[in-house]
XYZ file of C-alpha atoms in Angstrom:
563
model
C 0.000 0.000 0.000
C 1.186 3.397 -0.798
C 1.315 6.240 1.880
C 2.413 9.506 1.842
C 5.001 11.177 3.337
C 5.486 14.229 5.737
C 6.705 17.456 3.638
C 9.896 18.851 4.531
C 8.357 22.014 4.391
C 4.759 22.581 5.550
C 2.747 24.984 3.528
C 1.971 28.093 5.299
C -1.563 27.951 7.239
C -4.657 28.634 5.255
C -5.712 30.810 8.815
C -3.228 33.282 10.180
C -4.176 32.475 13.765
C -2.837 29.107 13.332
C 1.051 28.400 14.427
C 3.584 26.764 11.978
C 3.209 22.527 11.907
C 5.941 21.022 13.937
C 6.583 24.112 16.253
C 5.557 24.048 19.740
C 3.046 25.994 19.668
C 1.440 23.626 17.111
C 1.443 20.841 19.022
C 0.157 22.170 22.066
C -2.666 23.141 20.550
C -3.753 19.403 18.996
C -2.754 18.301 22.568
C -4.890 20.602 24.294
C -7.705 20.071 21.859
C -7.681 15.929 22.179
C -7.277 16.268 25.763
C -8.615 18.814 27.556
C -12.051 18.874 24.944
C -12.108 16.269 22.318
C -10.856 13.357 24.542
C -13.121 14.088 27.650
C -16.285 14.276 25.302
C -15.568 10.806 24.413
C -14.791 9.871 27.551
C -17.866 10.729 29.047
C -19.862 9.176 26.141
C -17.440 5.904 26.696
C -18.016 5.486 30.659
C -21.434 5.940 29.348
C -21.827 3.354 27.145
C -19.965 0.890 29.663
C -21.765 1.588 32.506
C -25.694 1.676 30.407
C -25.068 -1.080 28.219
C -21.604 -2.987 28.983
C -19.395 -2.447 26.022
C -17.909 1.216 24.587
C -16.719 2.777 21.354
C -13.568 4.280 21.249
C -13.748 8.204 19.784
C -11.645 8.237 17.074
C -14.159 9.242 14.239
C -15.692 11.453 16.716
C -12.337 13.045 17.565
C -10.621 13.043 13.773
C -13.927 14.602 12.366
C -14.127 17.565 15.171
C -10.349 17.851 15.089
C -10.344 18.222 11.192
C -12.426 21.456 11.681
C -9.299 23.136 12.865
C -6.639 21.070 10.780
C -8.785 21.641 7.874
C -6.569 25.006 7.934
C -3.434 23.316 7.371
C -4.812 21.665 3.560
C -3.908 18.410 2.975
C -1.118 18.044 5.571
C -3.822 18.479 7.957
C -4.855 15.109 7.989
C -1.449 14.112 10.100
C -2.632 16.971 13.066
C -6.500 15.377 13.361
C -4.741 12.095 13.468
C -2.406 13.668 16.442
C -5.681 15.165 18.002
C -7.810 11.506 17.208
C -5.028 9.655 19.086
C -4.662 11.751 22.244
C -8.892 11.785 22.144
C -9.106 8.231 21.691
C -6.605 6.781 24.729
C -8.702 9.433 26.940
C -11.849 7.952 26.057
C -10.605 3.891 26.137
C -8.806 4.731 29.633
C -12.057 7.048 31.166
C -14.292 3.655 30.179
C -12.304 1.517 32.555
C -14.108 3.062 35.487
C -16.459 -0.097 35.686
C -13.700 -1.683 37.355
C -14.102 0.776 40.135
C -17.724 0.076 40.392
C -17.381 -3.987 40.520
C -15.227 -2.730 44.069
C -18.726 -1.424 44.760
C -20.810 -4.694 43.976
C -18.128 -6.346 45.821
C -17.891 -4.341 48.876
C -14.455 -3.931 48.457
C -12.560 -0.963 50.039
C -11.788 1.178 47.503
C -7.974 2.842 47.695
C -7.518 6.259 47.767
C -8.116 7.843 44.209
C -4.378 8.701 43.747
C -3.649 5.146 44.685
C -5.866 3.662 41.724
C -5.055 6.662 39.478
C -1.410 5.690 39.722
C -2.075 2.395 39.351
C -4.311 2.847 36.145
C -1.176 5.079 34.418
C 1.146 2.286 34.882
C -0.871 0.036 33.217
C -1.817 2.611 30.429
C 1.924 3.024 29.974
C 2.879 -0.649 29.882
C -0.003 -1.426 27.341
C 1.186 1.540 25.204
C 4.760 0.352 24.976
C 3.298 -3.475 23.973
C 1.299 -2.354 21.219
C 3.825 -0.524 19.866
C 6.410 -3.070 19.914
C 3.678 -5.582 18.042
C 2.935 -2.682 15.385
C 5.904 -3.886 12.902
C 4.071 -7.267 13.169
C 0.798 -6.689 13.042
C 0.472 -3.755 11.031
C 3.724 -3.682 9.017
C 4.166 -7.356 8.506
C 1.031 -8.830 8.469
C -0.654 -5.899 7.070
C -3.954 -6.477 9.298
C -7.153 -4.359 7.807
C -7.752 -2.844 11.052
C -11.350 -2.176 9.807
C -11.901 1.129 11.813
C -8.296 2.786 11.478
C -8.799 2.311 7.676
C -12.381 4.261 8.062
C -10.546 6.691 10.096
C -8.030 7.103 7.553
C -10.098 7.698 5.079
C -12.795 10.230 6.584
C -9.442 12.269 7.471
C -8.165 11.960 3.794
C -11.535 13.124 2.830
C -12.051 16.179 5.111
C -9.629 17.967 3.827
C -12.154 18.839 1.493
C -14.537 21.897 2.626
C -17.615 20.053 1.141
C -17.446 16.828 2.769
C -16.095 18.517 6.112
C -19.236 20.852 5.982
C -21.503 17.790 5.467
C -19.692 15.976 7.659
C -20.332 18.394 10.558
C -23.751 19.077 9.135
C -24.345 14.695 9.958
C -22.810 15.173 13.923
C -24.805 18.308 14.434
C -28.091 16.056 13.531
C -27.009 13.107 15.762
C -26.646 15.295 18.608
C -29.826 16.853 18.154
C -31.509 14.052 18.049
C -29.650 12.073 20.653
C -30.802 15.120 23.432
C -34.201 15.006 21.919
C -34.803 11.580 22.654
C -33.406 11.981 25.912
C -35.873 15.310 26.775
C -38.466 13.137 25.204
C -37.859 9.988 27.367
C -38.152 12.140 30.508
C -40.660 14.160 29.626
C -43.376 12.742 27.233
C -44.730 9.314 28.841
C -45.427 7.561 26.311
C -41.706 7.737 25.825
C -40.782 6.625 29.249
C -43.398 3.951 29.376
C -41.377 2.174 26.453
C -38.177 2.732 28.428
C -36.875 4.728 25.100
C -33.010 5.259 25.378
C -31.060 6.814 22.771
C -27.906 5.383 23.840
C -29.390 2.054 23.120
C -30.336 3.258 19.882
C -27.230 4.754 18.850
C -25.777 1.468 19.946
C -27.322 -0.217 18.184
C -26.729 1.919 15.018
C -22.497 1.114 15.829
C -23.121 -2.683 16.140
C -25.732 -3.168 13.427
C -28.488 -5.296 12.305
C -26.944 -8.451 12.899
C -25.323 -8.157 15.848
C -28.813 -6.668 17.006
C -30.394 -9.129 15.750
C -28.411 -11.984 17.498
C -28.785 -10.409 21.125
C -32.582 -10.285 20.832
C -32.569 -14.027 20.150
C -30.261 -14.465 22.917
C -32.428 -12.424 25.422
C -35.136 -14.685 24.402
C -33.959 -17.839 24.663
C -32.909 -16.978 28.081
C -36.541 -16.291 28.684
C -37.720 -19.454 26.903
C -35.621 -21.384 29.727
C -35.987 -19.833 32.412
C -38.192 -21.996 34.188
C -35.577 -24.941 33.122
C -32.866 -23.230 35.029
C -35.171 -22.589 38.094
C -36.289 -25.956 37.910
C -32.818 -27.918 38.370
C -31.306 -25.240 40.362
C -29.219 -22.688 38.394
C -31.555 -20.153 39.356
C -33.884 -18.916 42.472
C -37.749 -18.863 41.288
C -37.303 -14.628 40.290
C -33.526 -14.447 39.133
C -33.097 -12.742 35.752
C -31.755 -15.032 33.349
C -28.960 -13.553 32.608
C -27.566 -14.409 35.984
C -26.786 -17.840 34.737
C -26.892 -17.214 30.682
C -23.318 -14.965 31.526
C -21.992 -18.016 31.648
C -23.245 -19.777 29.326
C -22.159 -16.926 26.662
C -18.902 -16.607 28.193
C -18.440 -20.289 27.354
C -19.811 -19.979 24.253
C -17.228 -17.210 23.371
C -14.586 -19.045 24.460
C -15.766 -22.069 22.130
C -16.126 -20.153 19.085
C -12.657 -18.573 19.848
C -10.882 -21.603 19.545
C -11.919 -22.165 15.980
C -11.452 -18.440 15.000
C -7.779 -18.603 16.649
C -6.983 -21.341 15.176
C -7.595 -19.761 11.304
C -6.247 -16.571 12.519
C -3.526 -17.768 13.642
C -3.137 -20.564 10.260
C -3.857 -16.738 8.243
C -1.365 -14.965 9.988
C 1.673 -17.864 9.440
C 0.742 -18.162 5.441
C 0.825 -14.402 5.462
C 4.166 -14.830 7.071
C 5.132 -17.507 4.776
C 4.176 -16.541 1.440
C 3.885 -13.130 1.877
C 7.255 -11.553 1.785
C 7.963 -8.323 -0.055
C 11.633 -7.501 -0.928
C 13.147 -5.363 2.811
C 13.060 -1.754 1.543
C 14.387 1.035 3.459
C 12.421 1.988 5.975
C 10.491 5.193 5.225
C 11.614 7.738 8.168
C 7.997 8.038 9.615
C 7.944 4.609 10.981
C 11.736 4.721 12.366
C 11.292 4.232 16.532
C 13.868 3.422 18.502
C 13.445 0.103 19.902
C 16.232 -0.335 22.843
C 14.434 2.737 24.241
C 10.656 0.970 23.654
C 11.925 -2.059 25.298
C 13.121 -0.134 27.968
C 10.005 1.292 27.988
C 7.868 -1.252 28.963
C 10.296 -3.272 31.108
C 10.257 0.190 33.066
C 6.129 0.024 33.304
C 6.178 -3.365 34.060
C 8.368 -3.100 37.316
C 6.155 0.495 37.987
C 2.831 -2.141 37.689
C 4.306 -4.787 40.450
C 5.529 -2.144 42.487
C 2.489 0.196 42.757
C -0.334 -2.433 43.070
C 2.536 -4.772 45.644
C 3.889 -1.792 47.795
C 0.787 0.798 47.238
C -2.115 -1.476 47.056
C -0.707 -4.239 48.699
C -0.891 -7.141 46.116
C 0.895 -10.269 45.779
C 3.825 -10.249 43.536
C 2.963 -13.373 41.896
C -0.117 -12.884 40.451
C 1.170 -9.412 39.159
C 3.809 -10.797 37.702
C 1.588 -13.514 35.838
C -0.899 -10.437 35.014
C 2.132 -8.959 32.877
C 3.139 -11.922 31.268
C -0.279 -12.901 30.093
C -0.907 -8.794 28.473
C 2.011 -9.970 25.958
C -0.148 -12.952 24.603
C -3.350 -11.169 24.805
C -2.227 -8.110 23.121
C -1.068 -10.360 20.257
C -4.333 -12.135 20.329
C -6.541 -9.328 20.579
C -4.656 -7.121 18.025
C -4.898 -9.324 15.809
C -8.814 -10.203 16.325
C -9.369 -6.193 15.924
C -7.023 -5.719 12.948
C -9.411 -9.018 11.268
C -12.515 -8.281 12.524
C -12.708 -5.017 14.192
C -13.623 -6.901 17.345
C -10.878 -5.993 20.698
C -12.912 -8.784 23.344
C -11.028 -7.120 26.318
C -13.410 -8.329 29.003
C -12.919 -12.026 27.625
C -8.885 -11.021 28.422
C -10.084 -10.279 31.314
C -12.262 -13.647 32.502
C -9.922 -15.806 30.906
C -6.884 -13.985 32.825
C -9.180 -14.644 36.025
C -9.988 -18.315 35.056
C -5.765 -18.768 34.868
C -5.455 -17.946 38.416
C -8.097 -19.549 40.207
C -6.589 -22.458 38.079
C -3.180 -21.725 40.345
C -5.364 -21.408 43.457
C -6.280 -18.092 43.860
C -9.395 -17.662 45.652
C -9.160 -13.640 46.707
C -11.669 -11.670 44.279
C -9.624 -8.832 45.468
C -6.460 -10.064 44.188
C -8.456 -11.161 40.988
C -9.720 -7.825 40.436
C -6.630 -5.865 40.368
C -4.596 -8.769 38.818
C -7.710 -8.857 35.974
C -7.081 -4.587 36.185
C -3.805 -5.277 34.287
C -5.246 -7.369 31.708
C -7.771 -5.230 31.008
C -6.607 -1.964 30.508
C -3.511 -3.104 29.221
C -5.155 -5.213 26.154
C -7.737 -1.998 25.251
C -4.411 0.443 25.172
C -2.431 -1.497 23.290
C -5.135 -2.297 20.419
C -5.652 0.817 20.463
C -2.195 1.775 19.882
C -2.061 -0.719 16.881
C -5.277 0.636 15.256
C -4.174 4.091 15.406
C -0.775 3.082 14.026
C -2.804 1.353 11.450
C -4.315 4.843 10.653
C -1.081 6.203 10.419
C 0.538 3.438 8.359
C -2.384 4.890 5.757
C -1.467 8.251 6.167
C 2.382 8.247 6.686
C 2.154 10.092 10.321
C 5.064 10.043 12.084
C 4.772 6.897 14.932
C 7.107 8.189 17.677
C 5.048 11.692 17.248
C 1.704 9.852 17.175
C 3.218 7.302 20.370
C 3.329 10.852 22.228
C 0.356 12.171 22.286
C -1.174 8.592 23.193
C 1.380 8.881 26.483
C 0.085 12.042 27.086
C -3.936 10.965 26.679
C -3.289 7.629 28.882
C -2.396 10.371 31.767
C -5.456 12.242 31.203
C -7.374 9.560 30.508
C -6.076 7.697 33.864
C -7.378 10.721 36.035
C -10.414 10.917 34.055
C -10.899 7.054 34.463
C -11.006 7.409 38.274
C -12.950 10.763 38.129
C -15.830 9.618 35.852
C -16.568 6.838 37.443
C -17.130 9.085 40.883
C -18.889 10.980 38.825
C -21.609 8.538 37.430
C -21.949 6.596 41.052
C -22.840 9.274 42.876
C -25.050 11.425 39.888
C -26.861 7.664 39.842
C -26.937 5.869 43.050
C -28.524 2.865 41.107
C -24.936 2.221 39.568
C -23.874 0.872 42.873
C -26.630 -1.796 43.463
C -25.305 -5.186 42.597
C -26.771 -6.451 40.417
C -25.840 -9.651 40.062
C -27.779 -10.722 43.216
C -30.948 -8.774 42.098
C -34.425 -10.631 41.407
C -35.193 -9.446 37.964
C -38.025 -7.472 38.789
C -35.274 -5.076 40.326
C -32.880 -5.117 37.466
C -32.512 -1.429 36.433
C -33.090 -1.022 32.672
C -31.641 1.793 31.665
C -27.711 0.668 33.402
C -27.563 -3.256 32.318
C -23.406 -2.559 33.441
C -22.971 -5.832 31.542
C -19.142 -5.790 31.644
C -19.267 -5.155 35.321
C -21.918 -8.348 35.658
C -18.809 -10.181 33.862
C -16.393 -9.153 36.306
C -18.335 -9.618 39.411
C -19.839 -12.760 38.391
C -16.325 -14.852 37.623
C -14.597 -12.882 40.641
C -17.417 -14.274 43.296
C -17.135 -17.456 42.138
C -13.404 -17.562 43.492
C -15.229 -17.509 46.837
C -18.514 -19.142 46.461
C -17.604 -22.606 44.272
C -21.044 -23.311 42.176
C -20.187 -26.566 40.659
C -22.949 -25.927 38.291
C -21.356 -22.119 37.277
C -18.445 -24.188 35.741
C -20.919 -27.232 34.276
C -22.561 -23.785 32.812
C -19.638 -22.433 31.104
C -18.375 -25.973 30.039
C -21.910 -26.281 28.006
C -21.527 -22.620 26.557
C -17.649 -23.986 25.271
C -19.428 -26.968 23.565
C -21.898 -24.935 22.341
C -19.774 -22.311 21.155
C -17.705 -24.284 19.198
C -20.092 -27.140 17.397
C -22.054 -23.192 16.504
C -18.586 -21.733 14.933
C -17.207 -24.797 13.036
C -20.995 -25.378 11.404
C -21.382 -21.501 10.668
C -17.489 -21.886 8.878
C -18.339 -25.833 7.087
C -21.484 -23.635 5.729
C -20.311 -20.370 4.655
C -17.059 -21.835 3.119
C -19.224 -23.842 0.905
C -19.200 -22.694 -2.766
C -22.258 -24.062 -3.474
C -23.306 -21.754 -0.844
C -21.386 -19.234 -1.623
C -22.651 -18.966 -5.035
C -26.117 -18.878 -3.990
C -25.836 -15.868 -1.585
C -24.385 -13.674 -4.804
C -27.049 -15.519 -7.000
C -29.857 -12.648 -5.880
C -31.906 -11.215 -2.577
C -32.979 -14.679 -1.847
C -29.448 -15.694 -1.481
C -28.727 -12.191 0.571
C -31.505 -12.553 2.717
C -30.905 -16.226 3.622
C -27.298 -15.387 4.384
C -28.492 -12.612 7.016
C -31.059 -14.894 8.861
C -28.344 -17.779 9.355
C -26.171 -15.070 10.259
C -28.297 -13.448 12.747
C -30.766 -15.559 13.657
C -30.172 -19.626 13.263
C -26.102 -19.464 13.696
C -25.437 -16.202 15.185
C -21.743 -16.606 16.029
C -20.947 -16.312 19.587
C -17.830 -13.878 18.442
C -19.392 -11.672 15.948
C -16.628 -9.962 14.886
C -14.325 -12.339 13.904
C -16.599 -14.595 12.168
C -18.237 -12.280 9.872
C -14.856 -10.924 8.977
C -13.102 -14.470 8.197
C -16.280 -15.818 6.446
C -18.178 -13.538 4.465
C -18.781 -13.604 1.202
C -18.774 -9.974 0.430
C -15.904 -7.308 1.355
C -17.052 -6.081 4.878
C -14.134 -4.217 4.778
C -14.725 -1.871 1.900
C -18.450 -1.775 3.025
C -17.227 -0.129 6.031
C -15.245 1.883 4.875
C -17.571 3.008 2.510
C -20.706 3.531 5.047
C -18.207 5.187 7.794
C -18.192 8.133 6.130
C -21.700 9.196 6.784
C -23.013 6.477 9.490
C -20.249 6.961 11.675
C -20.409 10.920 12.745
C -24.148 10.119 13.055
C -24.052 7.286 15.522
C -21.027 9.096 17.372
C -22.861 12.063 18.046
C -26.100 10.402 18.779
C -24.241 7.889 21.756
C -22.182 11.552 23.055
C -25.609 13.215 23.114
C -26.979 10.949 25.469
C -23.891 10.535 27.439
C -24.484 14.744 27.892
C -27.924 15.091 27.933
C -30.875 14.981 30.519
């Protein structure tokens, strides 16, 4: 793939209030823009979205297109500034959604440390996950040449807004998400028909990121955790009123974990013929990718003593299980970076279980420890896909990657402070946050905060302490199930009989999409629709991002802000 290359000597601004590119002045004001407004915007909107519905977007279209309103002055070299300002904004907004950890202390009853104790804690993480995505970018981005579906949608709505048309209707699409996102929130308070349906716009602009098929699949889900309800209460798994959910967590984390053996597998068989067969001639190295790796390496060995020292000497850990924590974030960022540069999918809370699942495995049976071991994990695999997808965005664009590695250090600070902060923030603007949930009947459940990543969390840490024989019989069916669903939706879809017939005409199309969302929905959505489909999901993306994306951005960030 082509890319373009920084100019020697930056045109003059189009705007005379604008400094020079590459002076100081220039760069604090992209760093001041992604994190002081652009960043905390989609931080809110992220802590949000994890806290209402269990799973976030990260705000780089959000970010890039706001950003590009100012970088527009700068012409075409612009797009390398909003790509600055994208990156800072986007590590504020991935760290800031990683204050559900501090409300699964709540559901726990733990005691939570001091905030400069977890904030500290947080931004060594940040920092360690940082320095391991950037030391897998020559692999995964370079080598391998991943799609990373969203960083090439970013990289292309920044290519594009350097024109003043598409910039103006660009900003024309945002300013129509957020008025209807505060609309439907006014609405939902105030008219009651509204708020007898429960209408959320969050949930709407949700499902407007995930789409029709993903949406799809978790309706069928939620019913067929209805439909057996009364077959759980009846052997056992659940009390007479216990939402379903309670015991289908399980179930779908097994089920994840099935399916994710057969899409590792191919993954991993794609990534070794790419490595095998895929060799360009070495070239010399263009000199926006140069980094210096000694001083990377010595990066993250640096982080990785700060992470055992601060959560053994500050939050009183054991050193073991920290240590493990950090040696498992070097598989899982490999795993999960290349799952989102596939499919677009980064499943940091499975990172997360699976990390817990390890060291209960090794007798751990402190939900404590757990939690902050799981901490590392977490944070740590989010960062450092994140640090590969922007690089993947830059890759496109020829941005400078030490430059662009900068301003991601400097959003992982904000964005640890804001982490902590936000999380304060929604617990005590919504008291309901800090109900556990996980031992409500489901008459109680609150609809409008489902917290689904924090249900996760709590759920696998408690059962450290309260051994469920059936929890594990639970997740043991869901990694059957899982897995028979996975191989039968790949034996199907690779068929090119079948194949054939899906590109034969709407029948084909429309039979595709119900097998797809309906009879096999695939347990890891992501990465099966990117490894089997039998379009190009990729250049549909792309395509659609352009005017979808600002839309559903603004709609979620309206709701995050509104009534």
């Amino acid at each position: 793939m082509s890319t373009l290359t920084l100019s020697d000597s930056p045109p003059a601004p189009r705007w005379a209030w604008l400094p020079a590119q590459g002076t100081w002045k220039y760069h604090l004001l992209l760093i001041a823009l992604g994190i002081f407004v652009l960043g905390p915007l989609g931080g809110v909107t992220a802590s949000y979205m994890n806290f209402s519905l269990g799973f976030f977007v990260g705000g780089q279209v959000l970010a890039g297109l706001l950003g590009s309103t100012i970088t527009y002055g700068y012409g075409a070299e612009g797009k390398h500034g909003a790509n600055y300002i994208q990156t800072a904004a986007a590590s504020v907004a991935s760290m800031s959604a990683m204050g559900v950890l501090i409300q699964a202390m709540v559901w726990m009853g733990l005691p939570q440390p001091p905030m400069w104790q977890l904030i500290l804690y947080m931004l060594c993480i940040g920092m360690f996950g940082a320095g391991v995505g950037m030391l897998y970018t020559p692999v995964l981005v370079d080598r391998l040449q991943l799609t990373f579906p969203s960083g090439l949608a970013v990289a292309n709505i920044l290519r594009a807004l350097t024109d003043p048309v598409l910039l103006r209707r660009s900003v024309l699409r945002l300013g129509s998400g957020i008025g209807l996102g505060f609309a439907g929130g006014i609405a939902s308070a105030k008219v009651a028909l509204f708020g007898a349906i429960e209408l959320s716009t969050s949930t709407f602009g949700a499902g407007m990121v995930v789409g029709a098929r993903i949406g799809l699949a978790a309706v069928v889900g939620g019913l067929l955790g209805l439909a057996l309800q009364p077959y759980f209460v009846s052997i056992g798994w659940l009390a007479p009123h216990d939402p379903p959910r309670k015991i289908m967590f399980l179930i779908a984390l097994g089920t994840i974990m099935g399916a994710a053996i057969v899409d590792l597998s191919l993954i991993f068989w794609q990534a070794l013929e790419r490595l095998r067969h895929e060799q360009p001639p070495a070239a010399p190295e263009e000199d926006w990718k140069k980094m210096n790796t000694p001083r990377l390496l010595l990066w993250v060995a640096c982080w990785a003593v700060g992470i055992v020292v601060t959560g053994h000497l500050v939050l009183g850990q054991p050193v073991g299980y920290l240590v493990l924590a950090v040696a498992l974030v070097f598989l899982f960022a490999m795993v999960n970076g290349i799952s989102l540069g596939i499919s677009d999918s980064n499943p940091i809370s499975s990172a997360f279980v699976v990390a817990v699942v390890i060291m209960a495995a090794l007798g751990l049976k402190n939900p404590a420890v757990g939690l902050m071991a799981g901490t590392v994990l977490l944070v740590s695999t989010a960062v450092a896909c994140d640090m590969q997808q922007d690089r993947s965005t830059g890759w496109r664009l020829g941005t400078s990657r030490t430059i662009q590695f900068r301003y991601q250090v400097v959003g992982i600070l904000m964005g640890a402070i804001l982490a902590v902060g936000f999380a304060r923030l929604f617990m005590a603007a919504y008291p309901v946050l800090l109900l556990d949930q996980t031992v409500m009947k489901a008459g109680e459940q609150p609809s409008e905060w489902s917290a689904a990543m924090t249900y996760k969390f709590v759920g696998v840490l408690r059962s450290l302490t309260e051994d469920k024989p059936y929890q594990r019989t639970a997740i043991w069916i869901g990694v059957g199930v899982g897995f028979a669903i996975e191989l039968l939706r790949k034996l199907i879809r690779s068929r090119p009989a079948y194949q054939r017939f899906v590109e034969s005409g709407r029948a084909g199309l429309v039979t595709d999409f119900v097998l797809d969302s309906a009879v096999l929905p695939s347990p890891s959505p992501g990465c099966a629709k990117a490894l089997t489909s039998t379009t190009s999901p990729t250049r549909w993306r792309a395509r659609s991002m352009r005017w979808v994306a600002p839309l559903r951005s603004a709609w979620v960030s309206a709701s995050a802000i509104g009534p």
